[in-house]
GROMACS .gro file of C-alpha atoms in nm:
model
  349
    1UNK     CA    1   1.380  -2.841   0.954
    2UNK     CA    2   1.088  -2.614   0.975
    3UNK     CA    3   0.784  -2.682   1.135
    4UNK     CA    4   0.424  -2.772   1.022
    5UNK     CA    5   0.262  -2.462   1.000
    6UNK     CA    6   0.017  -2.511   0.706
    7UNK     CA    7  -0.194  -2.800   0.572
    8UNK     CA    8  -0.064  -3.055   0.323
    9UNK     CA    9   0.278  -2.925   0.419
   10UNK     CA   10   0.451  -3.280   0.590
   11UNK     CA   11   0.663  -3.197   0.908
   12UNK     CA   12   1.031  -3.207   0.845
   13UNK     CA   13   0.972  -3.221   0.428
   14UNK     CA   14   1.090  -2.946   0.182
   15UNK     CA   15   0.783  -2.901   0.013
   16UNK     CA   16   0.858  -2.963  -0.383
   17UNK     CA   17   0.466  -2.947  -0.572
   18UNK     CA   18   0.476  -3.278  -0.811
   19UNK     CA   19   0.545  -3.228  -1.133
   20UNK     CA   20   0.221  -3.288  -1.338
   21UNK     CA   21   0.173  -3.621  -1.482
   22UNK     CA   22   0.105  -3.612  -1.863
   23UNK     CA   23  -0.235  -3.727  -1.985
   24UNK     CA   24  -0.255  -4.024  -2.183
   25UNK     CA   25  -0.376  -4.043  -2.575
   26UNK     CA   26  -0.694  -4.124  -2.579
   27UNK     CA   27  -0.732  -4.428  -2.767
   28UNK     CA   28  -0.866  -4.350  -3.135
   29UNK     CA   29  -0.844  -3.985  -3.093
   30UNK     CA   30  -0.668  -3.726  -3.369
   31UNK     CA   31  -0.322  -3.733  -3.310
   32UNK     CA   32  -0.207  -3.335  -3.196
   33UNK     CA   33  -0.190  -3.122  -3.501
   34UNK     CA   34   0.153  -3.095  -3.593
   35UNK     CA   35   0.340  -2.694  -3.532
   36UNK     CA   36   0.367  -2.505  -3.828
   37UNK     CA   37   0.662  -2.340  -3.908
   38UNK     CA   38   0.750  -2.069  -3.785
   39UNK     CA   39   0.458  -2.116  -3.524
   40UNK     CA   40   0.510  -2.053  -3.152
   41UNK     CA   41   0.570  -2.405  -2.940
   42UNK     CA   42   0.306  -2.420  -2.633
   43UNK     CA   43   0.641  -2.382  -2.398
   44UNK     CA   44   0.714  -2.006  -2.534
   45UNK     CA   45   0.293  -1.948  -2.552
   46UNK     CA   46   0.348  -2.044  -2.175
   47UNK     CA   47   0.626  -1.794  -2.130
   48UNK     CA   48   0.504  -1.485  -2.322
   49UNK     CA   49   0.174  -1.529  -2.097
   50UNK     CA   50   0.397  -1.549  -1.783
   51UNK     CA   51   0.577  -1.226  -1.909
   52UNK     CA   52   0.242  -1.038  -1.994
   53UNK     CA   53   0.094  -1.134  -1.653
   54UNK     CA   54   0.436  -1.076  -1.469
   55UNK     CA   55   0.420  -0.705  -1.657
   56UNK     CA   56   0.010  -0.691  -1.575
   57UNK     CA   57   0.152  -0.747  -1.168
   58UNK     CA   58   0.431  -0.429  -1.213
   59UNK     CA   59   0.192  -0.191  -1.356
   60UNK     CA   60  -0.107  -0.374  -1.077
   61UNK     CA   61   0.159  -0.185  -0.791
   62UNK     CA   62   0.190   0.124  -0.949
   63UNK     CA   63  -0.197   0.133  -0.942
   64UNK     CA   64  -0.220  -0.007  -0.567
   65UNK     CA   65   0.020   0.268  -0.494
   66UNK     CA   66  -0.098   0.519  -0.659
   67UNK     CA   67  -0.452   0.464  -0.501
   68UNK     CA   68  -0.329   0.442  -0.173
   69UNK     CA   69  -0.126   0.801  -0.228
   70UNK     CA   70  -0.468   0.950  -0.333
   71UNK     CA   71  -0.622   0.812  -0.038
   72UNK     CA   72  -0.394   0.975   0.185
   73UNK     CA   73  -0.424   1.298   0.022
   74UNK     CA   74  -0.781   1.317   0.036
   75UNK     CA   75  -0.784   1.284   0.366
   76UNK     CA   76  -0.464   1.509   0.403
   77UNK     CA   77  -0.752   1.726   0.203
   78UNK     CA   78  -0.988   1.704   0.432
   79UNK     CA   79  -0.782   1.801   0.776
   80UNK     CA   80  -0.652   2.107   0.637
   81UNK     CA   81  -1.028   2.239   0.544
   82UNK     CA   82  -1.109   2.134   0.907
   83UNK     CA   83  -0.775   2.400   0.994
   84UNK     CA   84  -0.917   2.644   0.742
   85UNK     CA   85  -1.283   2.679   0.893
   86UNK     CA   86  -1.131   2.663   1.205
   87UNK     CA   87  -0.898   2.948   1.134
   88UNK     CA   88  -1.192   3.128   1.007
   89UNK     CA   89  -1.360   3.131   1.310
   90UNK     CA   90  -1.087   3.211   1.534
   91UNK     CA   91  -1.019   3.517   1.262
   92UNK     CA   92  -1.406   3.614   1.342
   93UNK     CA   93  -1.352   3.616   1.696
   94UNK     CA   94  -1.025   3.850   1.708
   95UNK     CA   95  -1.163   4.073   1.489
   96UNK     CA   96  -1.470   4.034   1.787
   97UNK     CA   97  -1.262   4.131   2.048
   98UNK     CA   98  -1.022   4.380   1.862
   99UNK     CA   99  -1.409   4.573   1.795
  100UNK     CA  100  -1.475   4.584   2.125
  101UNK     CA  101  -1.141   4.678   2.247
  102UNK     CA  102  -1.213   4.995   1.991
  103UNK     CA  103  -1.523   5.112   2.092
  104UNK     CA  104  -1.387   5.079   2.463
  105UNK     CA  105  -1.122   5.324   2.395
  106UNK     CA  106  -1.352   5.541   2.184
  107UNK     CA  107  -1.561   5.558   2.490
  108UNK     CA  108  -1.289   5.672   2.727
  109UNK     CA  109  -1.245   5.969   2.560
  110UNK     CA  110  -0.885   5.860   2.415
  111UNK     CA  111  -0.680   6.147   2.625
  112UNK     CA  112  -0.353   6.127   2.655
  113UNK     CA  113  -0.217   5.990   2.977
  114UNK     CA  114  -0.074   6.345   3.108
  115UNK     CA  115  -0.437   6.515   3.060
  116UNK     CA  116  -0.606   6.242   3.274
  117UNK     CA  117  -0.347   6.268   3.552
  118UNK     CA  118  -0.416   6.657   3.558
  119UNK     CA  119  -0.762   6.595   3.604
  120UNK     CA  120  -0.747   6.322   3.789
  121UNK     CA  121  -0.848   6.403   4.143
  122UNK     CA  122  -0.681   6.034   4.298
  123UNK     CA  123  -0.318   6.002   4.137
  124UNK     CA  124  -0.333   5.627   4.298
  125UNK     CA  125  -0.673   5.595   4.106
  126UNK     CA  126  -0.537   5.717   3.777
  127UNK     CA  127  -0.236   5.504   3.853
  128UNK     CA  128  -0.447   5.205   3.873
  129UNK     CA  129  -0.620   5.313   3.588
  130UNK     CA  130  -0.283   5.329   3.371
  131UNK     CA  131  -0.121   4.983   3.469
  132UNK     CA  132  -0.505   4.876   3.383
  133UNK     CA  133  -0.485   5.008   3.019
  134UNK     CA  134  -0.106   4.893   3.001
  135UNK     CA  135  -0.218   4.573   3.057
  136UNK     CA  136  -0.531   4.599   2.771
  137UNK     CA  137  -0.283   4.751   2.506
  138UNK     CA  138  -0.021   4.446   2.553
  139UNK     CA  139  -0.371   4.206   2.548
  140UNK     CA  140  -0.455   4.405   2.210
  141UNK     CA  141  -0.096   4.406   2.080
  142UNK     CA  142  -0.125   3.985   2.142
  143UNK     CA  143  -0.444   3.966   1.971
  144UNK     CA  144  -0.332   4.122   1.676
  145UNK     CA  145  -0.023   3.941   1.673
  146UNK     CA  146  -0.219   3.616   1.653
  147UNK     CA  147  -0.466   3.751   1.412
  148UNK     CA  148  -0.172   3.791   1.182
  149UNK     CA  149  -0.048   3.439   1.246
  150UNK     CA  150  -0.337   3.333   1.164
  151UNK     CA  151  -0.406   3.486   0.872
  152UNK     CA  152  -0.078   3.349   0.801
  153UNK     CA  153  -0.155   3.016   0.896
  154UNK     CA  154  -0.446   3.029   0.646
  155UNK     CA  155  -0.282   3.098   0.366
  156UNK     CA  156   0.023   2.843   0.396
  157UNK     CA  157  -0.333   2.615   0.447
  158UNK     CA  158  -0.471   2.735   0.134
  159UNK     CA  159  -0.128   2.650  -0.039
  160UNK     CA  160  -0.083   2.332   0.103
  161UNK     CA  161  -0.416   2.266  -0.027
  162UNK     CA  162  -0.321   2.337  -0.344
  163UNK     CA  163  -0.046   2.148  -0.319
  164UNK     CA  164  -0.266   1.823  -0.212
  165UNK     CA  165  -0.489   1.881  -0.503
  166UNK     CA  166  -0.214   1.873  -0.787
  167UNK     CA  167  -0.072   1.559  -0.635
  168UNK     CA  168  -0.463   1.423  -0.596
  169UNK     CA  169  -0.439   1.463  -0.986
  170UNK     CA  170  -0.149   1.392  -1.033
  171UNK     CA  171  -0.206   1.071  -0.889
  172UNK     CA  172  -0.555   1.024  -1.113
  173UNK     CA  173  -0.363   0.987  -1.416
  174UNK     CA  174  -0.085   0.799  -1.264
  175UNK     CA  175  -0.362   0.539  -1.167
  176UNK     CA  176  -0.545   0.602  -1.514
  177UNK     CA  177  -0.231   0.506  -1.674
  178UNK     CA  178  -0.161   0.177  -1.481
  179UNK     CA  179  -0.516   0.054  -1.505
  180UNK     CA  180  -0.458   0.105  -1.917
  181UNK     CA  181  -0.147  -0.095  -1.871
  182UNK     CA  182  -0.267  -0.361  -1.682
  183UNK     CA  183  -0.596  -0.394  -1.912
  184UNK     CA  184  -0.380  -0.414  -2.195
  185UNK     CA  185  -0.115  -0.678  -2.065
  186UNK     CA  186  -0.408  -0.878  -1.912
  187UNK     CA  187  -0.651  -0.872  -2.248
  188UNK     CA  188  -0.334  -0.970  -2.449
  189UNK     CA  189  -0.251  -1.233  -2.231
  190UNK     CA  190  -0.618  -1.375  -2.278
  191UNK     CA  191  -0.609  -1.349  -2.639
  192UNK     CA  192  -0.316  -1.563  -2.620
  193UNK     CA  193  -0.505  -1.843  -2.376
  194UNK     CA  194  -0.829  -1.835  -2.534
  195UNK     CA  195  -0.640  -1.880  -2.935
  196UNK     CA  196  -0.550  -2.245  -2.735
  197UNK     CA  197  -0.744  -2.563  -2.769
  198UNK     CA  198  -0.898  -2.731  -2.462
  199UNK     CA  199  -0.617  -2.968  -2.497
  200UNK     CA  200  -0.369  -2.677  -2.522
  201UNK     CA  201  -0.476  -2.496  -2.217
  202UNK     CA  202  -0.457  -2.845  -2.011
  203UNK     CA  203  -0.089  -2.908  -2.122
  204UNK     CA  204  -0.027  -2.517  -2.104
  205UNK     CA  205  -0.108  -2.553  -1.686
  206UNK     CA  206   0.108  -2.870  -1.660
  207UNK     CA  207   0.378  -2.695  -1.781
  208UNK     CA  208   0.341  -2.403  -1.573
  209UNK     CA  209   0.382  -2.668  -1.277
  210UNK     CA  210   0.651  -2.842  -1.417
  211UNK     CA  211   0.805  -2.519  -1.457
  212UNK     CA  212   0.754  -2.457  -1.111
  213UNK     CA  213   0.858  -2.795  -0.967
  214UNK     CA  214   1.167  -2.729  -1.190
  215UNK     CA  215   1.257  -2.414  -1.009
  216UNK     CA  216   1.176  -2.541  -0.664
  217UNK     CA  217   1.394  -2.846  -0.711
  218UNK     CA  218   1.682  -2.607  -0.854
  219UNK     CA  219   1.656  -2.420  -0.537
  220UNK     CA  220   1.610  -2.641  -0.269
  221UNK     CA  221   1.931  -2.840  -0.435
  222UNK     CA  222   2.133  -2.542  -0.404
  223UNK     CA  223   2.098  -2.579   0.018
  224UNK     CA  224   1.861  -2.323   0.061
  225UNK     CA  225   1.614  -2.492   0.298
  226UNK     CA  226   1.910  -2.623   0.475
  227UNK     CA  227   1.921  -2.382   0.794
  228UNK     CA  228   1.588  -2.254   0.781
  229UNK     CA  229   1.422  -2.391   1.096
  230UNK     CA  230   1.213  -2.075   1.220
  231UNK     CA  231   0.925  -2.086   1.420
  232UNK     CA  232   0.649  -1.854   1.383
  233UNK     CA  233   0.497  -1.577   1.641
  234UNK     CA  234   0.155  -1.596   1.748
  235UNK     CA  235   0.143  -1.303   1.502
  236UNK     CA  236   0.274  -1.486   1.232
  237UNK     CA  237   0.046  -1.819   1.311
  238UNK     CA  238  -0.279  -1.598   1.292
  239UNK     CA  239  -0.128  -1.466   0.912
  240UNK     CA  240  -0.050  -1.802   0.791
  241UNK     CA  241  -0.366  -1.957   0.920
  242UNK     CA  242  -0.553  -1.651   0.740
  243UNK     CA  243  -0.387  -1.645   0.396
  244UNK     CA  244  -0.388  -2.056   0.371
  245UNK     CA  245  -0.787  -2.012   0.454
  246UNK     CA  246  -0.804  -1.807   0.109
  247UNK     CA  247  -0.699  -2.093  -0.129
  248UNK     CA  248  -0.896  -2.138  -0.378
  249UNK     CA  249  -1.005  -1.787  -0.453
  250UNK     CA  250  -0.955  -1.638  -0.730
  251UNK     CA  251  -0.710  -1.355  -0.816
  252UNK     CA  252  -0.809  -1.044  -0.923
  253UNK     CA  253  -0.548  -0.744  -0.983
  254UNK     CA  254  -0.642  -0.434  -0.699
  255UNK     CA  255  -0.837  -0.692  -0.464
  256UNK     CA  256  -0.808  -0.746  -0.108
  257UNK     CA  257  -1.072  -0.943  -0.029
  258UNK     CA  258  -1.282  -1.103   0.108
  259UNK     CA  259  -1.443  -1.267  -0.242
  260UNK     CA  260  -1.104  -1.259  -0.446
  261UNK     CA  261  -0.751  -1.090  -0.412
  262UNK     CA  262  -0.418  -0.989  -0.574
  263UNK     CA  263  -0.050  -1.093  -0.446
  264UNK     CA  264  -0.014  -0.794  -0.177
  265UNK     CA  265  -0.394  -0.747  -0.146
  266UNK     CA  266  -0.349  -1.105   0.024
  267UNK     CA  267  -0.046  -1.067   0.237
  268UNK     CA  268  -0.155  -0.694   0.386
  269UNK     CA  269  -0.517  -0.856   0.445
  270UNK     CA  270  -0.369  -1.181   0.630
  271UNK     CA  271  -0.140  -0.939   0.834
  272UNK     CA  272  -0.405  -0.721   0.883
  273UNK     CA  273  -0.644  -1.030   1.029
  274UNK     CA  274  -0.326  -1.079   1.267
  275UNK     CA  275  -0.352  -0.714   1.418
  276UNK     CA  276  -0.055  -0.567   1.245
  277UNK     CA  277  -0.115  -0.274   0.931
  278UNK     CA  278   0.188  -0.336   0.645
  279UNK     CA  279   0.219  -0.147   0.354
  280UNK     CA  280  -0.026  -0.233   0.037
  281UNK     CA  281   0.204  -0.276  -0.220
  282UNK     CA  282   0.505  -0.550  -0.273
  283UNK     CA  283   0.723  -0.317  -0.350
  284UNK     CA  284   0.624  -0.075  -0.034
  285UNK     CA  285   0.643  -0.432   0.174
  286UNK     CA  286   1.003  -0.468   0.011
  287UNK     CA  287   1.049  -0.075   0.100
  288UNK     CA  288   0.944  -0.055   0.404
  289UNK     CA  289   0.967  -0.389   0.598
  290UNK     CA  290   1.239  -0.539   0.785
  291UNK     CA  291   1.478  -0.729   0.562
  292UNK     CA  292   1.587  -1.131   0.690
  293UNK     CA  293   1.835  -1.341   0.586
  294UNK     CA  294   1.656  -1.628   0.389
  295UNK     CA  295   1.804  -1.846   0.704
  296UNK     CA  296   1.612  -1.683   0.916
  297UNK     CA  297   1.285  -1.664   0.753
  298UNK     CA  298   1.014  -1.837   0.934
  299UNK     CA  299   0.644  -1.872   0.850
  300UNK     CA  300   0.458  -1.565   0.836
  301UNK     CA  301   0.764  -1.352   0.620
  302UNK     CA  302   0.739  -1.294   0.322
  303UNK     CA  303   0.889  -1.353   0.017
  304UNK     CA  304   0.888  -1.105  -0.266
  305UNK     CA  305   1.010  -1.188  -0.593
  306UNK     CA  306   1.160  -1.118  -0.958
  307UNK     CA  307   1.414  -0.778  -0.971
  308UNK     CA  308   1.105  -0.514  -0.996
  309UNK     CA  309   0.967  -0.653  -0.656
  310UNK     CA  310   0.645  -0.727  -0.859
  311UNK     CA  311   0.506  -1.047  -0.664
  312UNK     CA  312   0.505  -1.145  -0.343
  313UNK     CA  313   0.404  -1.454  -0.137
  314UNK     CA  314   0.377  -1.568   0.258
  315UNK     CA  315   0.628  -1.818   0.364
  316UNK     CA  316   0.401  -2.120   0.560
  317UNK     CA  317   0.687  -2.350   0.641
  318UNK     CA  318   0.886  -2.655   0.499
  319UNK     CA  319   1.002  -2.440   0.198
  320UNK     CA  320   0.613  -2.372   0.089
  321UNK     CA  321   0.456  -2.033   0.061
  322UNK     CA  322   0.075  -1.889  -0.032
  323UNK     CA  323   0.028  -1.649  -0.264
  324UNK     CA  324  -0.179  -1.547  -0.523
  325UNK     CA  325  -0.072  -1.633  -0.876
  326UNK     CA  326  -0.212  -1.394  -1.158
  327UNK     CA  327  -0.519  -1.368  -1.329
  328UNK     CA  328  -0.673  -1.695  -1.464
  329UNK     CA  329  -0.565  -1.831  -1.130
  330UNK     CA  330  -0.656  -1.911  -0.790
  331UNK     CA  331  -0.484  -1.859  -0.419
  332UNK     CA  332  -0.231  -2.132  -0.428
  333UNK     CA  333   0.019  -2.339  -0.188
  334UNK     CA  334   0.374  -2.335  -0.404
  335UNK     CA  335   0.738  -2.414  -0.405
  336UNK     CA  336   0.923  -2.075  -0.213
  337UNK     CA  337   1.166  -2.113  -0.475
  338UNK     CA  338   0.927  -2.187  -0.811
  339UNK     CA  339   0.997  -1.791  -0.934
  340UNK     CA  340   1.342  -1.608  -0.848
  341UNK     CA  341   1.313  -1.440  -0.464
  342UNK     CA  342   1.464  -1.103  -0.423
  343UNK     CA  343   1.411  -1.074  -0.087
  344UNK     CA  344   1.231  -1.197   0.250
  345UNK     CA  345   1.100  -0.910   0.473
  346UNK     CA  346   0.940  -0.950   0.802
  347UNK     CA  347   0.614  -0.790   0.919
  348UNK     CA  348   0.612  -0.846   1.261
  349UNK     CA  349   1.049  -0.783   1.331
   0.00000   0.00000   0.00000
């Protein structure tokens, strides 16, 4: 079976979180209000949250992506105004030389070559002279070819910079619009929470675990864990050892540390900290990253889930993985298999 590679995680165990035990009554206090009808039961509360915070964790990608696109084209930006200026100045000194070139012919006199071999008293001088200004017209001809390429140059600059700049806004909106989205999802999610009694919100986590353990059991019955027996790089120790030391932080959508994080903020971050740059974004990690069997996964992977590619987790070993959850939440050990896995991809293939 797979090795220890994370703490709490028992060597040779599929690692199943225990379902949450269910508080006793406490003696002589008001019996739970009973539903009314047509009132929600605390189970589909607990799934409509999951849903909103699911749909928060979509529209939190778009915005990671979309940041990290404007990123890229501000600096893409940037180089091509370095190109411009420099273009500039190589413009100012052709036109330099192509003056000086001028007022070097205008100096000569300009004759034509038949007059200054008739009054030329050494033909091998004039000679000399003529393979001499054969030579200066084809270095004039080659400066002005290259002060038309770069005039040309500039201006496919200027239009690529153009081109940048409606993406850059482009983008803007496209990150405008997410962070509206996620806002929304969030704040209605919240409402939803904070409309629950103390008592309420207690039950409403233990059934988020026991929806969890319920999913992990599912999966793990199914033979999942069965061949699964990889061991981790030295890479993929340093990642594990990294995103386990986050537990306990709190999740907040667009972070990446080091106070609090979202689900890819914490996976890039602990791959970063092992000396290897992976995309920002689940669904870029999903994109991008070598796909694994789910045989051969092995700690370090990871493991991004639900159809959209909207979460994402690191495999630690003995069917466990770290991740973190959604807002409201903390950085978490959990059951590989608590929410439905699309895919395992591999960082360091």
């Amino acid at each position: 079976m797979a090795i220890l590679t994370a703490p709490g995680l028992a060597t040779g165990m599929a690692y199943a979180a225990p379902a949450a035990p269910v508080a006793p009554a406490t003696p002589g206090a008001p019996a739970a209000p009973a539903p009314q009808p047509g009132a929600k039961s605390l189970e589909e509360v607990r799934k409509e949250i999951e849903e909103l915070y699911r749909q928060a964790g979509t529209a939190t990608d778009a915005y990671n992506q979309a940041e990290a696109e404007a990123k890229a084209q501000s600096d893409k930006i940037v180089e091509i105004a370095n190109l411009i200026v420099a273009g500039q100045e190589r413009i100012s000194t052709l036109k330099g030389r192509a003056g000086a070139a001028a007022r070097a012919q205008y100096r000569s006199g300009g004759l034509p070559p038949g007059a200054k071999l008739a009054l030329s008293e050494d033909p091998n001088q004039f000679l000399d002279g003529a393979n001499r200004l054969r030579q200066g017209e084809k270095a004039a001809s080659d400066m002005l070819t290259e002060l038309d390429r770069t005039q040309a140059d500039l201006k496919r600059y200027a239009e690529d910079a153009s081109a940048q700049w409606a993406l850059l806004e482009a983008n803007r909106i496209k990150q405008e619009n997410s962070k509206k989205q996620i806002e929304a999802k969030i704040k209605a999610a919240e409402e939803l929470e904070n409309k629950l009694e103390a008592e309420e919100k207690a039950r409403l986590i233990q059934l988020e675990q026991e929806a969890q353990y319920k999913a992990q059991t599912a999966w793990l019955s199914t033979g999942a864990m069965k061949d699964v027996n990889g061991v981790a790089t030295d890479a993929g120790k340093r990642a594990v050892q990294y995103a386990t030391a986050q537990m306990g932080k709190p999740y907040v959508w667009g972070a990446e540390g080091p106070a609090a994080f979202d689900c890819s903020g914490l996976t890039s971050q602990a791959w970063l900290a092992a000396g290897k740059s992976i995309p920002r974004t689940s669904q870029e990690q999903l994109r991008l990253l070598p796909k694994v069997a789910l045989k051969d996964m092995r700690p370090g992977d990871l493991i991004i889930y639900f159809d959209d590619a909207s979460h994402v987790g690191m495999y630690v070993g003995d069917g466990a993985m770290v991740h973190a959850p959604r807002p409201g939440r903390n950085v978490t050990m959990a059951g590989a298999g608590s929410m439905p896995i699309k895919a395992v991809v591999r960082p360091d293939a």
